[in-house]
Coordinates of C-alpha atoms and ligand atoms in Angstrom, one line a residue:
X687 CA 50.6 17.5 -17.6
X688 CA 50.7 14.3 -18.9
X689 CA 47.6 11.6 -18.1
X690 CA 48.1 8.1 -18.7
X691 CA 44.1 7.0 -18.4
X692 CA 42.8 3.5 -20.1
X693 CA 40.3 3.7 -22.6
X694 CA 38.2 1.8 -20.2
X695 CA 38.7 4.7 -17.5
X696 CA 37.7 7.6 -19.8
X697 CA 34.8 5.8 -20.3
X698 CA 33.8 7.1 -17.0
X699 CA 33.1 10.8 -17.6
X700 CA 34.0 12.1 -14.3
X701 CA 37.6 10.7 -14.9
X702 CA 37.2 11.8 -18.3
X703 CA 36.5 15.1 -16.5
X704 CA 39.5 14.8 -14.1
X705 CA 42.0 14.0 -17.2
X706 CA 41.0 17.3 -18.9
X707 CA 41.4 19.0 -15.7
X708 CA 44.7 17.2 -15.8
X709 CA 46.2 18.3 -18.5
X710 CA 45.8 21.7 -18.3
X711 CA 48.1 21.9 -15.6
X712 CA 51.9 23.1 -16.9
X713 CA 53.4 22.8 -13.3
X714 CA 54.7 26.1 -13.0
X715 CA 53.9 26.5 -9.0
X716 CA 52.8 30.0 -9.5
X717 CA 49.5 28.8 -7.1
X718 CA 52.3 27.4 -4.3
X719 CA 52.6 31.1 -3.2
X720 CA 48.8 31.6 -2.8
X721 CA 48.0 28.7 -0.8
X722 CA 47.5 29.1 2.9
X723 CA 48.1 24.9 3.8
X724 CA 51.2 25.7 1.7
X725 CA 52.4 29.1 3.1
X726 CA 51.9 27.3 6.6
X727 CA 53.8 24.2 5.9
X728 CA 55.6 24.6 3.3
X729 CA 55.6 21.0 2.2
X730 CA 54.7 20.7 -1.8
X731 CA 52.6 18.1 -0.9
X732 CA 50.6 20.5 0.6
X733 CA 50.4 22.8 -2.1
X734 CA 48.1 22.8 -5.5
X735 CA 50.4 21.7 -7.5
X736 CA 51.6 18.5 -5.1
X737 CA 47.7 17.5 -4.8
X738 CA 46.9 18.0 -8.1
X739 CA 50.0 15.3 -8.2
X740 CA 48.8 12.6 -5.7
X741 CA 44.9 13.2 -7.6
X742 CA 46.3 11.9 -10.6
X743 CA 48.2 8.8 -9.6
X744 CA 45.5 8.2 -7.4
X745 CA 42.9 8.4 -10.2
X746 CA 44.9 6.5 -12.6
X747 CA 46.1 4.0 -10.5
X748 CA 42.6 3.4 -10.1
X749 CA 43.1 2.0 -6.2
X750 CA 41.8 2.8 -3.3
X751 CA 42.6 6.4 -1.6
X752 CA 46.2 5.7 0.5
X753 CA 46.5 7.2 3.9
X754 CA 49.3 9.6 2.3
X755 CA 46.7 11.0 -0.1
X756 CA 44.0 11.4 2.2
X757 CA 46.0 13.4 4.7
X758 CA 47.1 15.9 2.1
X759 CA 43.9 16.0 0.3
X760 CA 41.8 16.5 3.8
X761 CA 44.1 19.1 4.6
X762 CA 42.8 21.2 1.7
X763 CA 40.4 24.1 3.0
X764 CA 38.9 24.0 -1.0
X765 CA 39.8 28.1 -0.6
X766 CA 40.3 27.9 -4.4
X767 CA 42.9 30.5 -4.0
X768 CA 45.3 28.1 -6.5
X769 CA 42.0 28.7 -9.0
X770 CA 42.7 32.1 -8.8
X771 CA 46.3 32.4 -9.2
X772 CA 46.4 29.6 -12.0
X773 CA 47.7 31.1 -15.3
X774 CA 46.2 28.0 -17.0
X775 CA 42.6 28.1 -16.2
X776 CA 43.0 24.5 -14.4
X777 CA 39.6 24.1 -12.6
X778 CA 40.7 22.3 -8.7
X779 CA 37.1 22.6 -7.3
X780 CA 36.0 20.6 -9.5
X781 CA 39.2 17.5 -9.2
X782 CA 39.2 18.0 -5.4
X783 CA 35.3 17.6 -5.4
X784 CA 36.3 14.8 -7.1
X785 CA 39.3 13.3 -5.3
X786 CA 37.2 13.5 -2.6
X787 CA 34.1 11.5 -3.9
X788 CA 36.8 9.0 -4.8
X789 CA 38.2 9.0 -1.0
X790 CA 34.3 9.1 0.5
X791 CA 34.0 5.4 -1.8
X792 CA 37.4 4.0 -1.8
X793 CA 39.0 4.5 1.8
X794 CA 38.2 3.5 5.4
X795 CA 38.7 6.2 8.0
X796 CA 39.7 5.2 11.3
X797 CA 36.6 4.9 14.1
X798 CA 36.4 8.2 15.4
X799 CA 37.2 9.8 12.7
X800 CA 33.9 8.2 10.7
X801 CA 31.7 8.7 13.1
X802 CA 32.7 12.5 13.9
X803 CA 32.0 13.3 10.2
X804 CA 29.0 11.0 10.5
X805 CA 27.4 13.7 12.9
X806 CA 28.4 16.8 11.1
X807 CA 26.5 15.9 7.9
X808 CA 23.9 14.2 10.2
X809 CA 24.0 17.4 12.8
X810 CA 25.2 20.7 11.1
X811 CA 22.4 20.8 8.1
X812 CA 19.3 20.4 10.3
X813 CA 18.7 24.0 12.3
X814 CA 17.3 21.7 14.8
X815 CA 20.0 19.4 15.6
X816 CA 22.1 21.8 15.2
X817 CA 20.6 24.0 17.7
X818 CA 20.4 21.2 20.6
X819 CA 24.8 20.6 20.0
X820 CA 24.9 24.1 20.3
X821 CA 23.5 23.9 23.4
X822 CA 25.7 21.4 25.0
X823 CA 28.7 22.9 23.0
X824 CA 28.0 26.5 24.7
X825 CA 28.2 24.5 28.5
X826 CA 31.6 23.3 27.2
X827 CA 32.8 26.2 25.7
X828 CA 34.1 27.5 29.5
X829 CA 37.0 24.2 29.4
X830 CA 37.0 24.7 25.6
X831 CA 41.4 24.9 26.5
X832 CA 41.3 22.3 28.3
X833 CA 39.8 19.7 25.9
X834 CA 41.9 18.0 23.3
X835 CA 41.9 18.6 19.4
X836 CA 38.5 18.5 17.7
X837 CA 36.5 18.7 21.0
X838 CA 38.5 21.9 22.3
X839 CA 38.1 23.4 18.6
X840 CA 34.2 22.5 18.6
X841 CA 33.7 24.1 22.2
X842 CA 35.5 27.0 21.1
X843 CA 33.5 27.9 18.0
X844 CA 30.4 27.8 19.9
X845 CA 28.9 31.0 20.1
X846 CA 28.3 33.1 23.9
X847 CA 24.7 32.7 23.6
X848 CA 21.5 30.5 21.0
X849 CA 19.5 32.7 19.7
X850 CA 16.2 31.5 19.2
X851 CA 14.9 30.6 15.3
X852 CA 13.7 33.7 13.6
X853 CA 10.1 33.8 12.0
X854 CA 11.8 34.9 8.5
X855 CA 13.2 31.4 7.8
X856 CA 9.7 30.0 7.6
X857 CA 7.7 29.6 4.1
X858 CA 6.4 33.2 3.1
X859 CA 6.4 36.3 0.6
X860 CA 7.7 39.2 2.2
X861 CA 6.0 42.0 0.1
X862 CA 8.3 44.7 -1.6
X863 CA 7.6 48.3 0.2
X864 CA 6.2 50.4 -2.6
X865 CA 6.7 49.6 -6.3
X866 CA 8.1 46.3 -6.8
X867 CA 11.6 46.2 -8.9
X868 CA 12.5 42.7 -8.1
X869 CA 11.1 38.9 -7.1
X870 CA 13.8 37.5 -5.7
X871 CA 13.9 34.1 -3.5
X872 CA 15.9 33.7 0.0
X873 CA 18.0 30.7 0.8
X874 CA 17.4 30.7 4.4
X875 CA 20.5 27.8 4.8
X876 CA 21.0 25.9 7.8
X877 CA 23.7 26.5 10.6
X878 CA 23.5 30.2 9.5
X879 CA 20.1 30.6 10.2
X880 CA 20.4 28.9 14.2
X881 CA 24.3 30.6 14.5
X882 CA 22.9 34.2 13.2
X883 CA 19.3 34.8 12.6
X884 CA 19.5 38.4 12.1
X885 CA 21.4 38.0 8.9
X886 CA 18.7 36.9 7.5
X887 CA 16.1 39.5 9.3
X888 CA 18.2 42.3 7.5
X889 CA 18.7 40.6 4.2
X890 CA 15.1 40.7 4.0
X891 CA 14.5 43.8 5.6
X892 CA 17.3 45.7 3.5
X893 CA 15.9 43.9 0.2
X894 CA 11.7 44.9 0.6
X895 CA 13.0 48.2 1.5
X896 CA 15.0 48.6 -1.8
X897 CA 12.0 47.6 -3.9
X898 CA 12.3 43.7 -4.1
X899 CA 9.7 41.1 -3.2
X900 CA 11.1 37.7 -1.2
X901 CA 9.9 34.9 -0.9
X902 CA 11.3 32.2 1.4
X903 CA 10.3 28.7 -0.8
X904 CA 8.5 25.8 0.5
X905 CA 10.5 23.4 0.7
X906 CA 13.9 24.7 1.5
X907 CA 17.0 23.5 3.5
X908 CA 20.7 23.0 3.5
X909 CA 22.2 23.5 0.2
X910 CA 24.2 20.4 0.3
X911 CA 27.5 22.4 0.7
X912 CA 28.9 21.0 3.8
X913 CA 28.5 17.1 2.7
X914 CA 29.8 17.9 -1.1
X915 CA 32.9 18.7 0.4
X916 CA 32.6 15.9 2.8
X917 CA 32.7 14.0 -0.6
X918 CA 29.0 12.5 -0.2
X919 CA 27.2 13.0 -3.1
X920 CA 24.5 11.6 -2.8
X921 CA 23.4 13.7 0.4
X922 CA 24.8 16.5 -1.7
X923 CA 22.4 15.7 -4.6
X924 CA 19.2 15.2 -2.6
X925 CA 20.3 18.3 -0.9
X926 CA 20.4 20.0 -4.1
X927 CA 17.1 18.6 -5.8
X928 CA 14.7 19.7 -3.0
X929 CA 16.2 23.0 -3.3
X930 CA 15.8 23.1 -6.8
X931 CA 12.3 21.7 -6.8
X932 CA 11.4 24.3 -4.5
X933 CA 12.5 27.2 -6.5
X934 CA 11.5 25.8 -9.9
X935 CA 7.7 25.8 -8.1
X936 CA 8.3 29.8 -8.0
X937 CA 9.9 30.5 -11.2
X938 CA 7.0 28.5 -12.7
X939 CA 4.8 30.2 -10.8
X940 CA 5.2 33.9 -9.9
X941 CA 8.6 33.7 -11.6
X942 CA 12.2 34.9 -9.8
X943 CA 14.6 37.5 -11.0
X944 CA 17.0 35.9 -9.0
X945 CA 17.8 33.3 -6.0
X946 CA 20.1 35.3 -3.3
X947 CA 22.3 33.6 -1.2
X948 CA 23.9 35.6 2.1
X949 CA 26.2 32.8 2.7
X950 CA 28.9 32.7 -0.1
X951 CA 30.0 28.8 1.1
X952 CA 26.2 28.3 -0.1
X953 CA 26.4 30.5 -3.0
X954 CA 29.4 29.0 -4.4
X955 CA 27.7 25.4 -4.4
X956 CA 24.1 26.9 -5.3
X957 CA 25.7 28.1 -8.7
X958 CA 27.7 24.8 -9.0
X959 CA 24.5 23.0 -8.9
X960 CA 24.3 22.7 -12.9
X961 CA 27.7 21.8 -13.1
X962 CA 26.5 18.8 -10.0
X963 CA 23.7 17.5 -11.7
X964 CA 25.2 17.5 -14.9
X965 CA 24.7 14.2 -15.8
X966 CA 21.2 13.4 -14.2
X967 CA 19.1 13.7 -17.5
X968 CA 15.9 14.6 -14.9
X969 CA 18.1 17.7 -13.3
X970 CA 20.5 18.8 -15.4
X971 CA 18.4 21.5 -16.7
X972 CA 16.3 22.7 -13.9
X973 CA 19.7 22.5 -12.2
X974 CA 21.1 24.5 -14.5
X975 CA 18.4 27.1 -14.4
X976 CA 18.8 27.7 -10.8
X977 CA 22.5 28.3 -11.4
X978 CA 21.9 30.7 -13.7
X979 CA 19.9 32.3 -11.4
X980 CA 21.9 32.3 -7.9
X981 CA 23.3 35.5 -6.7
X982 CA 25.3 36.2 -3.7
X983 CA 23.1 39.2 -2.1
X984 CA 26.1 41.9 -2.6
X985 CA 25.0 40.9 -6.3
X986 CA 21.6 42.0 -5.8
X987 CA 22.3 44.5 -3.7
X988 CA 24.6 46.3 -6.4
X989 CA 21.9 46.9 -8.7
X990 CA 19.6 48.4 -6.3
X991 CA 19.6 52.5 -5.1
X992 CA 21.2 52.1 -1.7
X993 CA 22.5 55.7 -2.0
X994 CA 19.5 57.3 -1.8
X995 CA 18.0 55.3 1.0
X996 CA 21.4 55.7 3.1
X997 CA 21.4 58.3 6.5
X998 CA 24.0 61.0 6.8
X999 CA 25.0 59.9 10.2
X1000 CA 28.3 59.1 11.0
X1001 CA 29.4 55.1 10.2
X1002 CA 32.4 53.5 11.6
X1003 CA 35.7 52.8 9.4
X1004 CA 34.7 48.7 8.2
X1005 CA 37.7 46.5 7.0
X1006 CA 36.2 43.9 4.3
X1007 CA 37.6 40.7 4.8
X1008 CA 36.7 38.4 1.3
X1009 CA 35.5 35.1 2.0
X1010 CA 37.2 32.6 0.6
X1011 CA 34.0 30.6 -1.0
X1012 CA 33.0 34.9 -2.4
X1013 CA 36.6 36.0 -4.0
X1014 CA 37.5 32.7 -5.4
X1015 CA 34.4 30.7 -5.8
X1016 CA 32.7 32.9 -7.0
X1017 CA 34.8 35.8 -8.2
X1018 CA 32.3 38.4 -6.5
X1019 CA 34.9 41.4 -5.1
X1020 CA 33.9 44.6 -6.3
X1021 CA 30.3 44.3 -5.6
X1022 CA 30.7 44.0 -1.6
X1023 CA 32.9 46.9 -1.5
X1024 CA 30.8 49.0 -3.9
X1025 CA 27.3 48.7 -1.5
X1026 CA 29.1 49.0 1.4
X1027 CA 30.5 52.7 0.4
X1028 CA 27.0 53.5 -1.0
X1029 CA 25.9 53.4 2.0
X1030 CA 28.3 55.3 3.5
X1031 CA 31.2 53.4 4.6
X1032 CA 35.0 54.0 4.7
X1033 CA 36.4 50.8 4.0
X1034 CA 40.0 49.8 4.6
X1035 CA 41.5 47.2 2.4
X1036 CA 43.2 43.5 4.8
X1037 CA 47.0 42.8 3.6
X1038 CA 46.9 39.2 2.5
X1039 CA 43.0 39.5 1.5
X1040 CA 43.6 36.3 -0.7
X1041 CA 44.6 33.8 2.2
X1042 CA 41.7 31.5 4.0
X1043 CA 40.8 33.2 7.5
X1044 CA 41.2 28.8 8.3
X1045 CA 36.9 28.7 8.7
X1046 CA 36.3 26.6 5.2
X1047 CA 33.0 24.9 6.1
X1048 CA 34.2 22.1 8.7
X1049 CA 37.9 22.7 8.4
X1050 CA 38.0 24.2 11.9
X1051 CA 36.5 21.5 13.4
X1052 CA 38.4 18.7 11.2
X1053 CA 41.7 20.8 11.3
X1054 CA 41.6 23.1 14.7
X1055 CA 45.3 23.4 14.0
X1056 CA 46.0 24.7 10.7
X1057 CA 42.9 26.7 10.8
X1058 CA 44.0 28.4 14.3
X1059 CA 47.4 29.5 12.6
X1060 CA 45.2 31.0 9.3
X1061 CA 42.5 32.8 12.1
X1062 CA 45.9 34.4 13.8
X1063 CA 47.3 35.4 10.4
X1064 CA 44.1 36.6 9.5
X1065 CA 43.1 38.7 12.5
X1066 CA 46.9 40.5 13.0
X1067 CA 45.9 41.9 9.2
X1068 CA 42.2 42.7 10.0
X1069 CA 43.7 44.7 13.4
X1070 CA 46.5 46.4 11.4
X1071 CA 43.7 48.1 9.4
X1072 CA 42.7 50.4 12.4
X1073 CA 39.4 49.7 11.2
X1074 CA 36.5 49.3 13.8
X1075 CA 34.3 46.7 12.4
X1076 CA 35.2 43.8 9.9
X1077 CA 32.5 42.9 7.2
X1078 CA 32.0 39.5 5.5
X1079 CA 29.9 37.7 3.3
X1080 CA 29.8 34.5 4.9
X1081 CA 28.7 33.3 8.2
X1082 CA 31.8 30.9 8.4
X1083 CA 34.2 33.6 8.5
X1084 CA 32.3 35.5 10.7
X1085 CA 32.4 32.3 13.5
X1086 CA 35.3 31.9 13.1
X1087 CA 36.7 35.5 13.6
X1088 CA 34.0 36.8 16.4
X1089 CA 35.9 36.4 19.2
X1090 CA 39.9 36.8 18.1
X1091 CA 39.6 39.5 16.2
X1092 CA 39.2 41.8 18.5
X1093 CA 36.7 44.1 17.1
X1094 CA 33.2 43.0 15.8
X1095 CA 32.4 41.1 13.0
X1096 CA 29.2 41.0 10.8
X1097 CA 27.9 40.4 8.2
X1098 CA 28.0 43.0 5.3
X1099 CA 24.1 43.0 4.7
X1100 CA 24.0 43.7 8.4
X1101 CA 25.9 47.2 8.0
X1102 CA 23.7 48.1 4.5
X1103 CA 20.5 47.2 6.2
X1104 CA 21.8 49.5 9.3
X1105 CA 22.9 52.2 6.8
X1106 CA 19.3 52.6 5.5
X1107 CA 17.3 52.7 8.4
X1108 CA 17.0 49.4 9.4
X1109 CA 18.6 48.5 13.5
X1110 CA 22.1 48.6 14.9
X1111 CA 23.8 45.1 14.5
X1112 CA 23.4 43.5 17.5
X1113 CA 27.0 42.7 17.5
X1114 CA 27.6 46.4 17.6
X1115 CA 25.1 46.8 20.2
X1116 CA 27.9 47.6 23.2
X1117 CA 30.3 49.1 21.2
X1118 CA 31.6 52.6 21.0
X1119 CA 33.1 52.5 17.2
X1120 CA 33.0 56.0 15.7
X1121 CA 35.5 58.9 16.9
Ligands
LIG1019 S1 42.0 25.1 -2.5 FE1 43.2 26.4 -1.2 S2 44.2 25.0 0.3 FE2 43.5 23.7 -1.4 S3 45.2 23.6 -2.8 FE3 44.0 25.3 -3.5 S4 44.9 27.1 -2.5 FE4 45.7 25.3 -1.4
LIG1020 S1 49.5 27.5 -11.3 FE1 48.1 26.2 -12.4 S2 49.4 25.3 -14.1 FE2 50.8 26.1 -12.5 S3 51.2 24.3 -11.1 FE3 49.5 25.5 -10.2 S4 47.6 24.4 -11.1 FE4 49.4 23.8 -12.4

C-alpha cells in the first residue's frame, strides 16, 4: 500500500512504525473472510483491510480521530485473526494498538461513554473493586433482560455466585514436590483471580506436582492488558513496569525459567511488553527479558511428564475452544491440545475454531451486540461437537461461554490438574459427563 507520510511525521517513530506496517499491506482481502465483525456485518469497513484503510488516512491526515473511524475501529475485538490469515506478514496488533492510542489522545467520546470506560480501567484491574461491582452486578443479574445495552450485558456476565480471594494469589514460593525441574513465576492477574480462583489453585497445584517451583512475586498486579486496548498507555506502561520490576527481583535473585501466564489475553500483552517499552531507554531491556521469558502455562505444561502422573479413570469427551488472544496472539495451538490428551482426554475439534467466541477483553461489555451474535455462533459449534466439557485458555472465554453453552466450561489447567490427582473442577462438580 502506498503511505504518503511528511518527513516531519516519520520523525515520530510510532508513525514511522505505522507506515512500515502500511506498506506491507497488498490489499488482497484474503483476512475479510476470517474476521468475525466482518463475517457479521459484512460491511468492508468492518473488515481488516477497510480499518487498515481509515488507520492510514487517519494517521496521515494527522487530525483528530472522526466519529466514522472511531466506530469502526472500536468495533474491532483485536482477535488478530486478519494477523493470521495475512499472506503479507502485516502486523494489525501493533497499528490498532496504535490507532487506538491515537483515538484515546485525539477524540472526545460522548459523556457516558467516558465515564463507563473510566470505571472499567479504574474497576476491572483492582481484585478489590472488582469484587464489590461484582457484587451489585450478581443482585442485577436476575433483570439482566430487562436492562438496556451495556447495563443488561454487564448484569449478564456476572457470575451465579463471588467466590472469595484464594490464599495462592498472595506473595509466596510454593515449593516443587520432590526434585525440582523448574522455577517458574505465577502471574496471579486481576479479574481472573476474583472471577475464578481455582484456576489459579490448580495451575499451582498441577505445576509443584510436575516438579516446578512457583513463586507468586511481590509486587504483582494487572498486566496492563485491559487499558492497552483501551488505548491508555500510560496506565498500560505503569502496569507493565511494576510487573516487570517484580520479576526482575526474582530472576536476579533465585532466577526464573519462565513467567507462566494462565490467561492468554494476559499472555499475549506480557510477551508484548518488549515490543511496549521499546523505546523507554530504562525498560526496554528488562522489558525485553520478561518477554523472552512469558509462557502461556500449556507452554510449560508441554515440557513436563503429565503422562506418567495421569489416572486411568474414565475422562469425559472435552471440545478445545482456542482463545482468540492464544491462537492468534500468540500462536500457541498444539501445545493445549497435546497436554490435554496426555492426560487422558479425547478431544473433539470446534468448526470455525478461528472466529472470536465475541469475549475480547471488554468487547462484551462495550459491544453486548456483536459479541452476543459471536457467543451464539460460537456455542452452536461447541454443542455440535457432542463433547461434554469445553476447555479454554483464557478466563474471558470462559465468562463469556458459562452459561450459553450449555455444557461446562473450564479452564484447561483445571482438567490437567484433575487428570493427575488433583480435585474435580468445581464447574463439573453436579455434572454427570462420562457414559
Ligand atoms: S483483529 Fe479481528 S475483528 Fe479486528 S480486524 Fe482483525 S480479524 Fe477483524
Ligand atoms: S490479507 Fe494482509 S495484505 Fe491482504 S488485505 Fe488483509 S492485511 Fe492487507
Amino acid at each position: 500500500m502506498q503511505t504518503n507520510f511528511t518527513l516531519a511525521q516519520l520523525a515520530d517513530p510510532d508513525i514511522a512504525e505505522a507506515d512500515g506496517i502500511l506498506r506491507k499491506c497488498v490489499h488482497c482481502g484474503f483476512c475479510t473472510a476470517t474476521c468475525p465483525t466482518y463475517v457479521l456485518l459484512g460491511d468492508e469497513l468492518d473488515s481488516p483491510r477497510g480499518r487498515i484503510y481509515l488507520i492510514k488516512g487517519m494517521l496521515e491526515d494527522g487530525r483528530p480521530a472522526t466519529k466514522k473511524v472511531v466506530t469502526h475501529i472500536d468495533r474491532c475485538l483485536s482477535c488478530l485473526a486478519c494477523v493470521t490469515t495475512c499472506p503479507s506478514g502485516v502486523d494489525y496488533m501493533h497499528l490498532v494498538d496504535h490507532a487506538r492510542a491515537y483515538i484515546e489522545k485525539t477524540y472526545r467520546r460522548p459523556w457516558l461513554d467516558r465515564r463507563l470506560r473510566d470505571v472499567l480501567a479504574r474497576v476491572l484491574p483492582s481484585p478489590r473493586l472488582f469484587r464489590l461491582a461484582l457484587i451489585g452486578a450478581l443482585a442485577l443479574k436476575p433483570f439482566a433482560r430487562l436492562l438496556p445495552g451495556r447495563l443488561g450485558a454487564m448484569a449478564g456476565l456476572a457470575p451465579g455466585r463471588i467466590p472469595g480471594a484464594s490464599r495462592v494469589d498472595t506473595p509466596q514460593v510454593f515449593p516443587a514436590a520432590g526434585a525440582r525441574r523448574k522455577r517458574v513465576a505465577l502471574l496471579s492477574g486481576c479479574a481472573q483471580q476474583v472471577l475464578a480462583p481455582e484456576i489459579n489453585e490448580a495451575t499451582v497445584r498441577v505445576l509443584t506436582r510436575l516438579g516446578c517451583e512457583v513463586v507468586v512475586a511481590q509486587g504483582i498486579g494487572c498486566c496492563g492488558a485491559l487499558v492497552h486496548h483501551m488505548g491508555r498507555t500510560e496506565a498500560a506502561h505503569a502496569a507493565a513496569k511494576a510487573n516487570i520490576a517484580a520479576w526482575c527481583a526474582e530472576i536476579d535473585g533465585a532466577g526464573l525459567d519462565a513467567i507462566v501466564i494462565n490467561a492468554s489475553g494476559c499472555g499475549t500483552t506480557v510477551k508484548d511488553y518488549g515490543h511496549m517499552l521499546r523505546g523507554d531507554a530504562a525498560w526496554a531491556e528488562r522489558a525485553a527479558a520478561v518477554s523472552a521469558l512469558a509462557k502461556d502455562v500449556s507452554e510449560v505444561l508441554a515440557g513436563l511428564d503429565i503422562a506418567s502422573h495421569a489416572s486411568d479413570a474414565p475422562r469425559p469427551v472435552v471440545a478445545y475452544h482456542d482463545a482468540c488472544s492464544l491462537q492468534h496472539g500468540q500462536r500457541v495451538t498444539a501445545e493445549p491440545r497435546r497436554v490435554l490428551r496426555a492426560a487422558g482426554f479425547e478431544l473433539r475439534e470446534v468448526a470455525e475454531g478461528h472466529l472470536c467466541c465475541g469475549s475480547a477483553g471488554t468487547y462484551n461489555l462495550m459491544q453486548p451486540v456483536l459479541a452476543q451474535g459471536l457467543r451464539e455462533r460460537k456455542v452452536a459449534n461447541l454443542q455440535s461437537t457432542g463433547a461434554a466439557v469445553v476447555a479454554a485458555g483464557n478466563i474471558g472465554c470462559i465468562t463469556q461461554l458459562a452459561g450459553a453453552a450449555g455444557m461446562p466450561v473450564v479452564h484447561t489447567v483445571e482438567l490437567v490438574d484433575w487428570a493427575t490427582g488433583g480435585p474435580r473442577p468445581r464447574a463439573l462438580a453436579a455434572e454427570e459427563l462420562i457414559e
